[in-house]
Amino acid sequence: MAHASRWPRLAAAFSRIGLPVAVVDLETTGGNLYQDRVTEVAVLRFENGQAKRYEWLVNPQQPISDFIARLTGIDDELVKDAPFFGQIAADLLPLLRGTLLLAHNSRFDYTFLRHEFQRIGIDFAAPALCTVQLSRRLYPQFHKHNLDSIIERMGISVENRHRAMTDVLALVDFLEKSLEEKGEEEWLNHSRVLLNPKMLPTWLPNTLAEQLYALPDSEGVLVWLDKYGQAQAVQSHTRAYFEVAAMLNGKKIPSFAQSAASIRFMPAIGPMHALWLKAQAMVQFNLRPSETVRTFTTVQFSPDEHGVLQARLVPMSNGIHPHRPYGFFLHRKGAKRALAAWAQEYGLCPDSLNILPETNAKNEPCPIQAIGQCDGSCQDANGVQQQNRRILSLAPLLPVADWGRAHEIDIRETDELSGETLAFRCTANAVALPDGRWYFDDTLPAIIKAKFKQGKTAIEILN
């Protein structure tokens, strides 16, 4: 137990926040957020005017370099008998979940905590306040805001610098002094602006708030359920908690969120996986897709009354498509040009495809036949069947905007922590589903374009 009387102003300010506050510092084997591991955890938790301290040495299950050992005083010998992170998680998680997390350079500590919990299969996220940013707001006249500079500037007494609890206590002493100098209102106003992620609003039902605070800050799909357990909306997320907290603190809160009683979350290893899961959730819960933000165009082939396959330019709408889409175009005019060029390249009859220019009268003879490039055999029964087969075999070669010469691809996504890899078949900016149908979302073109930039590690061109 640490006496909150040492920090009376801070305890009073924290009591106005509406959540317990956990001031956190970690020591790690290095600065790589994916490969390095935690070696020490210190938490000073404020709640109901009380402050309690918790600290653990942690066996990182990897060697500690001499440089880090000299910097922190934590070496392999010191942690060889310490518990693994998974062995302290049951005690640590309740101290952090549903709290406001404060740390100096919070992105570092917050991300390391998320990844350590994720490695053992636990979702973790929390509203967070970076005290580096808070120091910059409170003291803009100073250029340096690292903890060493603050300690020197504020005259804070510190022993055994770079151990986790020592740094936590130094940080809390700084926060207390800054409250004394700046006043509670200014201090809290700056703090609320800097929350990242944000806290959840207080109007949420307690059960729903608990479920939302248990979300991870990573990819996945969120299903919003009403009090009857009926799904009202499905959302895919890159950073689930961060994005939900921002939405619920926004000016326009969706009706499904206002009436929600519970949620269901499905984790994903990347944005493609998240959209793939979203598509299946929409089918499972029989939900309609959202309207497309912008209009894209694709091609469908359907028979006329004589069984002749004709091309139709149709909007590429969000949702499930029962048949494979052919081609993908940013504008309808470009789609017309590309369709005509495709037919000419492969010797397909534009009259049968019904893609002749509108200036060509209906009763006029086919201009291709008129100039002797077609003998008209495409109009008889055998010719129709032959052209239909060729259309379906060549349709996959219609161009896809921003794909270059690629028409069909596999996209691979890998979880950087677990190493799990999944592949997704895509064509015309739609992703194949297990039941043979296709799913399109207007966020997919940008996601796939970004995958192309990653090169062969993310994309295999099949056609």
Short mmCIF file of C-alpha atoms in Angstrom, two decimals, residues 38-445:
data_model
loop_
_atom_site.label_atom_id
_atom_site.label_comp_id
_atom_site.label_asym_id
_atom_site.label_seq_id
_atom_site.Cartn_x
_atom_site.Cartn_y
_atom_site.Cartn_z
CA VAL A 38 8.65 -7.42 -20.59
CA THR A 39 11.11 -7.91 -17.70
CA GLU A 40 9.41 -5.84 -14.98
CA VAL A 41 5.95 -4.39 -14.32
CA ALA A 42 5.09 -1.67 -11.82
CA VAL A 43 1.59 -0.35 -11.18
CA LEU A 44 0.41 2.34 -8.80
CA ARG A 45 -3.39 2.13 -8.79
CA PHE A 46 -5.60 4.96 -7.53
CA GLU A 47 -9.19 4.17 -6.58
CA ASN A 48 -11.57 5.65 -4.01
CA GLY A 49 -8.87 7.96 -2.67
CA GLN A 50 -6.47 5.07 -2.05
CA ALA A 51 -3.23 4.25 -3.85
CA LYS A 52 -1.92 0.69 -4.00
CA ARG A 53 1.38 -0.41 -5.49
CA TYR A 54 2.10 -3.66 -7.31
CA GLU A 55 5.31 -4.82 -8.93
CA TRP A 56 6.69 -7.97 -10.50
CA LEU A 57 9.92 -9.09 -12.05
CA VAL A 58 9.10 -11.12 -15.17
CA ASN A 59 11.08 -13.83 -16.93
CA PRO A 60 11.08 -12.63 -20.56
CA GLN A 61 11.90 -16.07 -21.96
CA GLN A 62 14.69 -14.51 -24.01
CA PRO A 63 18.20 -13.23 -23.21
CA ILE A 64 18.68 -9.73 -21.81
CA SER A 65 21.46 -7.85 -23.58
CA ASP A 66 24.37 -6.37 -21.65
CA PHE A 67 23.28 -2.88 -22.71
CA ILE A 68 19.77 -3.33 -21.27
CA ALA A 69 21.18 -4.97 -18.13
CA ARG A 70 23.45 -1.97 -17.52
CA LEU A 71 20.58 0.46 -18.21
CA THR A 72 17.93 -1.16 -16.01
CA GLY A 73 19.92 -3.26 -13.56
CA ILE A 74 17.86 -6.28 -14.65
CA ASP A 75 19.90 -9.17 -16.03
CA ASP A 76 19.33 -12.84 -16.82
CA GLU A 77 20.35 -13.92 -13.33
CA LEU A 78 17.83 -11.61 -11.67
CA VAL A 79 14.84 -12.91 -13.65
CA LYS A 80 15.75 -16.58 -14.10
CA ASP A 81 13.39 -17.66 -11.29
CA ALA A 82 10.80 -14.92 -11.91
CA PRO A 83 7.33 -15.86 -13.21
CA PHE A 84 6.49 -15.69 -16.91
CA PHE A 85 4.07 -12.94 -17.94
CA GLY A 86 1.30 -15.51 -18.28
CA GLN A 87 1.78 -16.45 -14.64
CA ILE A 88 1.14 -12.90 -13.39
CA ALA A 89 -1.62 -12.08 -15.90
CA ALA A 90 -4.48 -13.21 -13.64
CA ASP A 91 -3.32 -10.74 -10.98
CA LEU A 92 -2.34 -7.95 -13.37
CA LEU A 93 -5.35 -7.87 -15.70
CA PRO A 94 -7.93 -6.80 -13.05
CA LEU A 95 -5.65 -3.92 -12.08
CA LEU A 96 -5.63 -2.57 -15.65
CA ARG A 97 -8.89 -3.51 -17.36
CA GLY A 98 -11.53 -0.80 -17.03
CA THR A 99 -8.99 1.72 -15.73
CA LEU A 100 -7.37 4.82 -17.17
CA LEU A 101 -3.77 3.88 -17.91
CA LEU A 102 -1.09 6.57 -17.42
CA ALA A 103 2.48 6.11 -18.60
CA HIS A 104 5.39 8.21 -19.76
CA ASN A 105 5.36 7.53 -23.52
CA SER A 106 2.20 5.49 -23.09
CA ARG A 107 2.34 4.00 -26.60
CA PHE A 108 5.39 1.96 -25.54
CA ASP A 109 3.94 0.55 -22.31
CA TYR A 110 0.41 0.20 -23.71
CA THR A 111 1.55 -1.72 -26.80
CA PHE A 112 3.88 -4.00 -24.85
CA LEU A 113 1.03 -4.84 -22.46
CA ARG A 114 -1.37 -5.54 -25.35
CA HIS A 115 1.12 -7.84 -27.01
CA GLU A 116 2.03 -9.72 -23.83
CA PHE A 117 -1.65 -10.34 -23.09
CA GLN A 118 -2.29 -11.29 -26.72
CA ARG A 119 0.46 -13.91 -26.63
CA ILE A 120 -1.45 -15.75 -23.91
CA GLY A 121 -4.83 -15.34 -25.61
CA ILE A 122 -6.18 -12.40 -23.60
CA ASP A 123 -7.70 -9.31 -25.20
CA PHE A 124 -6.57 -6.05 -23.64
CA ALA A 125 -7.20 -2.37 -24.26
CA ALA A 126 -7.66 0.66 -22.05
CA PRO A 127 -8.08 4.41 -22.30
CA ALA A 128 -4.62 5.88 -21.95
CA LEU A 129 -2.93 9.18 -21.17
CA CYS A 130 0.64 9.85 -22.25
CA THR A 131 2.33 11.99 -19.62
CA VAL A 132 5.00 13.07 -22.13
CA GLN A 133 2.25 14.80 -24.09
CA LEU A 134 0.71 16.14 -20.89
CA SER A 135 4.05 17.64 -19.87
CA ARG A 136 4.33 19.33 -23.28
CA ARG A 137 0.85 20.82 -22.84
CA LEU A 138 1.48 22.00 -19.29
CA TYR A 139 5.02 23.26 -19.87
CA PRO A 140 5.35 24.33 -23.53
CA GLN A 141 8.29 26.58 -22.67
CA PHE A 142 10.53 23.53 -22.17
CA HIS A 143 11.95 21.48 -25.02
CA LYS A 144 12.77 18.25 -23.18
CA HIS A 145 10.02 16.17 -21.60
CA ASN A 146 11.70 12.83 -20.98
CA LEU A 147 11.52 11.60 -17.40
CA ASP A 148 15.17 12.43 -16.63
CA SER A 149 14.64 16.05 -17.68
CA ILE A 150 11.43 16.32 -15.67
CA ILE A 151 13.08 14.84 -12.57
CA GLU A 152 15.92 17.35 -12.79
CA ARG A 153 13.64 20.30 -13.55
CA MET A 154 11.18 19.52 -10.76
CA GLY A 155 13.81 18.57 -8.19
CA ILE A 156 12.29 15.12 -7.68
CA SER A 157 14.23 12.75 -5.45
CA VAL A 158 14.89 9.40 -7.17
CA GLU A 159 16.83 6.29 -6.27
CA ASN A 160 17.68 3.41 -8.60
CA ARG A 161 16.54 5.16 -11.78
CA HIS A 162 15.24 2.93 -14.64
CA ARG A 163 13.61 0.40 -12.34
CA ALA A 164 9.89 0.27 -12.99
CA MET A 165 8.46 1.25 -9.59
CA THR A 166 11.07 3.97 -9.10
CA ASP A 167 10.01 5.51 -12.40
CA VAL A 168 6.31 5.21 -11.49
CA LEU A 169 6.85 7.04 -8.20
CA ALA A 170 8.91 9.74 -9.92
CA LEU A 171 6.17 10.16 -12.50
CA VAL A 172 3.47 10.44 -9.85
CA ASP A 173 5.55 13.01 -7.95
CA PHE A 174 5.75 15.04 -11.16
CA LEU A 175 1.98 14.82 -11.67
CA GLU A 176 1.38 16.00 -8.10
CA LYS A 177 3.75 18.95 -8.53
CA SER A 178 2.22 19.88 -11.89
CA LEU A 179 -1.24 19.91 -10.30
CA GLU A 180 0.02 22.23 -7.60
CA GLU A 181 1.51 24.60 -10.18
CA LYS A 182 -1.21 24.54 -12.84
CA GLY A 183 -4.39 23.90 -10.87
CA GLU A 184 -6.87 21.06 -11.14
CA GLU A 185 -9.12 22.49 -13.89
CA GLU A 186 -6.33 23.23 -16.35
CA TRP A 187 -4.65 19.92 -15.55
CA LEU A 188 -7.83 17.89 -16.11
CA ASN A 189 -8.80 19.80 -19.25
CA HIS A 190 -5.46 19.03 -20.88
CA SER A 191 -5.65 15.41 -19.72
CA ARG A 192 -9.11 14.81 -21.21
CA VAL A 193 -8.05 16.20 -24.58
CA LEU A 194 -5.00 13.93 -24.69
CA LEU A 195 -6.74 10.63 -23.89
CA ASN A 196 -5.76 8.10 -26.55
CA PRO A 197 -7.67 5.83 -26.66
CA LYS A 198 -10.55 7.69 -25.05
CA MET A 199 -12.68 6.62 -22.10
CA LEU A 200 -16.15 5.24 -22.77
CA PRO A 201 -19.08 7.60 -22.11
CA THR A 202 -20.85 7.24 -18.78
CA TRP A 203 -24.33 6.74 -20.29
CA LEU A 204 -23.49 3.20 -21.40
CA PRO A 205 -25.16 0.37 -19.44
CA ASN A 206 -22.70 -1.17 -16.99
CA THR A 207 -22.74 -4.61 -18.61
CA LEU A 208 -22.12 -3.18 -22.07
CA ALA A 209 -19.34 -0.91 -20.77
CA GLU A 210 -17.61 -3.89 -19.14
CA GLN A 211 -17.76 -5.82 -22.42
CA LEU A 212 -16.42 -2.86 -24.41
CA TYR A 213 -13.57 -2.32 -21.95
CA ALA A 214 -12.68 -5.99 -22.51
CA LEU A 215 -12.18 -5.42 -26.26
CA PRO A 216 -8.68 -5.60 -27.72
CA ASP A 217 -7.11 -2.68 -29.53
CA SER A 218 -6.50 -4.77 -32.64
CA GLU A 219 -8.23 -6.16 -35.73
CA GLY A 220 -11.53 -7.92 -35.54
CA VAL A 221 -15.27 -7.85 -36.09
CA LEU A 222 -17.77 -6.45 -33.62
CA VAL A 223 -21.43 -7.48 -33.58
CA TRP A 224 -23.83 -5.14 -31.75
CA LEU A 225 -26.80 -6.91 -30.12
CA ASP A 226 -30.01 -5.46 -28.71
CA LYS A 227 -31.68 -6.53 -25.45
CA TYR A 228 -33.31 -9.47 -27.23
CA GLY A 229 -29.98 -10.75 -28.51
CA GLN A 230 -30.77 -9.71 -32.08
CA ALA A 231 -27.86 -8.39 -34.13
CA GLN A 232 -28.27 -4.76 -35.15
CA ALA A 233 -24.94 -4.06 -36.86
CA VAL A 234 -21.61 -5.64 -37.77
CA GLN A 235 -18.42 -3.59 -37.95
CA SER A 236 -14.88 -4.53 -38.95
CA HIS A 237 -12.08 -2.81 -37.06
CA THR A 238 -8.36 -2.27 -37.31
CA ARG A 239 -8.15 -1.08 -33.68
CA ALA A 240 -11.39 -2.24 -32.10
CA TYR A 241 -11.41 -0.46 -28.73
CA PHE A 242 -9.84 2.74 -30.06
CA GLU A 243 -12.36 3.04 -32.90
CA VAL A 244 -15.39 2.16 -30.77
CA ALA A 245 -14.41 4.64 -28.05
CA ALA A 246 -13.93 7.37 -30.67
CA MET A 247 -17.32 6.58 -32.22
CA LEU A 248 -19.14 6.64 -28.88
CA ASN A 249 -17.53 9.98 -28.01
CA GLY A 250 -18.40 11.49 -31.39
CA LYS A 251 -21.12 13.99 -32.24
CA LYS A 252 -23.28 11.47 -34.12
CA ILE A 253 -23.64 8.17 -32.28
CA PRO A 254 -25.24 5.42 -34.41
CA SER A 255 -28.66 4.25 -33.25
CA PHE A 256 -27.47 0.64 -32.97
CA ALA A 257 -24.88 1.72 -30.39
CA GLN A 258 -27.40 3.77 -28.42
CA SER A 259 -29.78 0.81 -28.14
CA ALA A 260 -27.18 -1.95 -27.74
CA ALA A 261 -27.29 -4.23 -24.72
CA SER A 262 -24.29 -6.44 -25.49
CA ILE A 263 -21.62 -7.18 -28.08
CA ARG A 264 -19.85 -10.13 -29.62
CA PHE A 265 -16.27 -9.83 -30.85
CA MET A 266 -14.35 -12.02 -33.31
CA PRO A 267 -10.58 -11.38 -33.46
CA ALA A 268 -8.78 -11.16 -36.80
CA ILE A 269 -5.11 -11.21 -37.79
CA GLY A 270 -5.42 -8.41 -40.35
CA PRO A 271 -7.85 -6.17 -42.26
CA MET A 272 -8.61 -8.76 -44.97
CA HIS A 273 -9.36 -11.38 -42.36
CA ALA A 274 -11.61 -8.90 -40.54
CA LEU A 275 -13.67 -8.17 -43.67
CA TRP A 276 -13.86 -11.89 -44.45
CA LEU A 277 -15.25 -12.52 -40.96
CA LYS A 278 -17.59 -9.54 -41.29
CA ALA A 279 -19.09 -11.00 -44.48
CA GLN A 280 -19.84 -14.31 -42.78
CA ALA A 281 -21.30 -12.55 -39.74
CA MET A 282 -23.62 -10.57 -42.02
CA VAL A 283 -24.86 -13.84 -43.51
CA GLN A 284 -25.20 -15.46 -40.09
CA PHE A 285 -27.20 -12.57 -38.64
CA ASN A 286 -29.05 -11.71 -41.87
CA LEU A 287 -27.92 -8.09 -41.87
CA ARG A 288 -28.00 -5.70 -44.80
CA PRO A 289 -24.74 -4.03 -45.85
CA SER A 290 -24.16 -0.32 -45.51
CA GLU A 291 -24.46 1.92 -48.53
CA THR A 292 -21.31 2.34 -50.60
CA VAL A 293 -19.51 5.61 -49.95
CA ARG A 294 -18.60 5.94 -53.62
CA THR A 295 -19.78 4.28 -56.81
CA PHE A 296 -17.64 1.63 -58.46
CA THR A 297 -18.56 -0.37 -61.56
CA THR A 298 -18.26 -4.02 -62.52
CA VAL A 299 -19.54 -6.20 -65.38
CA GLN A 300 -22.24 -8.85 -65.32
CA PHE A 301 -23.11 -11.20 -68.16
CA SER A 302 -26.70 -12.39 -68.50
CA PRO A 303 -28.58 -14.04 -71.42
CA ASP A 304 -31.19 -12.21 -73.49
CA GLU A 305 -34.39 -13.88 -74.69
CA HIS A 306 -32.39 -15.81 -77.30
CA GLY A 307 -29.81 -17.06 -74.83
CA VAL A 308 -27.11 -14.65 -76.03
CA LEU A 309 -24.86 -13.47 -73.21
CA GLN A 310 -24.87 -9.70 -72.98
CA ALA A 311 -22.67 -7.44 -70.90
CA ARG A 312 -24.17 -5.06 -68.37
CA LEU A 313 -22.33 -2.41 -66.41
CA VAL A 314 -23.62 -2.50 -62.84
CA PRO A 315 -22.64 -0.75 -59.60
CA MET A 316 -20.28 -2.76 -57.41
CA SER A 317 -22.36 -2.57 -54.25
CA ASN A 318 -21.39 -3.48 -50.71
CA GLY A 319 -22.45 -6.93 -49.61
CA ILE A 320 -22.60 -10.54 -50.76
CA HIS A 321 -22.47 -11.26 -54.50
CA PRO A 322 -23.78 -14.70 -55.56
CA HIS A 323 -21.66 -14.72 -58.73
CA ARG A 324 -18.07 -13.82 -59.37
CA PRO A 325 -17.72 -10.17 -60.42
CA TYR A 326 -15.80 -9.44 -63.62
CA GLY A 327 -13.62 -6.35 -63.87
CA PHE A 328 -13.55 -3.40 -61.52
CA PHE A 329 -13.68 0.22 -62.60
CA LEU A 330 -13.55 3.53 -60.79
CA HIS A 331 -15.84 5.23 -63.33
CA ARG A 332 -18.58 4.04 -65.65
CA LYS A 333 -17.06 5.80 -68.69
CA GLY A 334 -13.77 4.00 -68.17
CA ALA A 335 -15.64 0.71 -67.81
CA LYS A 336 -17.27 1.20 -71.22
CA ARG A 337 -13.93 1.85 -72.89
CA ALA A 338 -12.29 -1.13 -71.19
CA LEU A 339 -15.16 -3.45 -72.12
CA ALA A 340 -14.98 -2.42 -75.79
CA ALA A 341 -11.20 -2.86 -75.84
CA TRP A 342 -11.50 -6.30 -74.21
CA ALA A 343 -14.07 -7.44 -76.80
CA GLN A 344 -11.90 -6.18 -79.66
CA GLU A 345 -8.73 -7.79 -78.28
CA TYR A 346 -10.32 -11.23 -78.05
CA GLY A 347 -12.51 -11.02 -81.15
CA LEU A 348 -15.86 -11.03 -79.36
CA CYS A 349 -18.93 -9.68 -81.13
CA PRO A 350 -19.84 -6.25 -79.69
CA ASP A 351 -23.32 -6.49 -81.19
CA SER A 352 -24.06 -9.76 -79.40
CA LEU A 353 -22.57 -8.33 -76.20
CA ASN A 354 -24.82 -5.28 -76.61
CA ILE A 355 -21.92 -2.88 -76.18
CA LEU A 356 -22.11 -1.04 -79.48
CA PRO A 357 -22.04 2.75 -79.14
CA GLU A 358 -25.42 4.31 -78.46
CA THR A 359 -25.05 6.26 -81.71
CA ASN A 360 -25.47 2.97 -83.57
CA ALA A 361 -29.18 2.56 -84.40
CA LYS A 362 -30.86 -0.67 -83.31
CA ASN A 363 -31.88 -1.77 -86.81
CA GLU A 364 -28.57 -0.93 -88.43
CA PRO A 365 -26.33 -3.86 -89.36
CA CYS A 366 -23.46 -4.65 -87.04
CA PRO A 367 -20.59 -2.30 -87.99
CA ILE A 368 -18.05 -5.06 -87.44
CA GLN A 369 -19.90 -7.25 -89.93
CA ALA A 370 -20.35 -4.31 -92.30
CA ILE A 371 -16.58 -3.80 -92.62
CA GLY A 372 -16.00 -7.49 -93.23
CA GLN A 373 -14.41 -8.40 -89.89
CA CYS A 374 -17.27 -10.80 -89.01
CA ASP A 375 -19.19 -13.22 -91.22
CA GLY A 376 -22.32 -13.13 -89.02
CA SER A 377 -21.92 -16.71 -87.83
CA CYS A 378 -21.99 -15.42 -84.23
CA GLN A 379 -25.74 -14.95 -84.68
CA ASP A 380 -26.63 -18.59 -85.41
CA ALA A 381 -27.20 -21.19 -82.70
CA ASN A 382 -23.73 -22.71 -82.86
CA GLY A 383 -22.12 -19.30 -82.99
CA VAL A 384 -24.07 -18.12 -79.95
CA GLN A 385 -22.99 -21.14 -77.92
CA GLN A 386 -19.38 -20.73 -79.00
CA GLN A 387 -19.34 -17.01 -78.17
CA ASN A 388 -21.01 -17.61 -74.79
CA ARG A 389 -18.32 -20.11 -73.87
CA ARG A 390 -15.58 -17.72 -74.95
CA ILE A 391 -17.14 -14.83 -73.02
CA LEU A 392 -17.19 -16.82 -69.79
CA SER A 393 -13.64 -18.06 -70.29
CA LEU A 394 -12.32 -14.57 -71.08
CA ALA A 395 -14.41 -12.55 -68.60
CA PRO A 396 -11.82 -13.06 -65.81
CA LEU A 397 -9.37 -11.08 -67.97
CA LEU A 398 -11.35 -7.85 -67.72
CA PRO A 399 -9.10 -5.25 -66.06
CA VAL A 400 -9.19 -4.39 -62.36
CA ALA A 401 -8.43 -0.78 -61.42
CA ASP A 402 -5.07 -0.34 -59.65
CA TRP A 403 -4.13 -4.00 -60.13
CA GLY A 404 -1.93 -3.55 -63.20
CA ARG A 405 -1.99 -6.79 -65.22
CA ALA A 406 -3.28 -8.88 -62.32
CA HIS A 407 -6.83 -10.26 -62.40
CA GLU A 408 -6.92 -12.87 -59.65
CA ILE A 409 -4.74 -12.87 -56.53
CA ASP A 410 -4.18 -14.53 -53.19
CA ILE A 411 -3.60 -12.13 -50.29
CA ARG A 412 -1.67 -13.41 -47.29
CA GLU A 413 -1.89 -11.95 -43.80
CA THR A 414 0.35 -12.99 -40.92
CA ASP A 415 -0.04 -12.35 -37.22
CA GLU A 416 3.31 -10.85 -36.20
CA LEU A 417 3.09 -12.29 -32.68
CA SER A 418 1.82 -15.84 -33.30
CA GLY A 419 3.13 -16.31 -36.84
CA GLU A 420 -0.28 -17.59 -38.02
CA THR A 421 -0.82 -16.97 -41.76
CA LEU A 422 -4.10 -16.96 -43.70
CA ALA A 423 -4.72 -16.53 -47.45
CA PHE A 424 -7.71 -14.93 -49.18
CA ARG A 425 -8.66 -15.33 -52.85
CA CYS A 426 -9.61 -12.02 -54.47
CA THR A 427 -10.81 -10.87 -57.87
CA ALA A 428 -12.30 -7.55 -58.97
CA ASN A 429 -11.61 -6.24 -55.44
CA ALA A 430 -13.99 -8.83 -53.98
CA VAL A 431 -12.96 -11.64 -51.63
CA ALA A 432 -14.09 -15.25 -52.02
CA LEU A 433 -16.19 -16.78 -49.24
CA PRO A 434 -16.21 -20.46 -48.20
CA ASP A 435 -19.65 -21.05 -49.77
CA GLY A 436 -18.53 -19.94 -53.24
CA ARG A 437 -20.00 -16.47 -53.05
CA TRP A 438 -18.07 -13.20 -53.10
CA TYR A 439 -18.01 -10.23 -50.75
CA PHE A 440 -17.32 -6.59 -51.55
CA ASP A 441 -16.85 -3.69 -49.18
CA ASP A 442 -15.93 -0.21 -50.35
CA THR A 443 -12.90 -0.28 -48.04
CA LEU A 444 -11.46 -3.29 -49.89
CA PRO A 445 -9.90 -1.41 -52.87
#
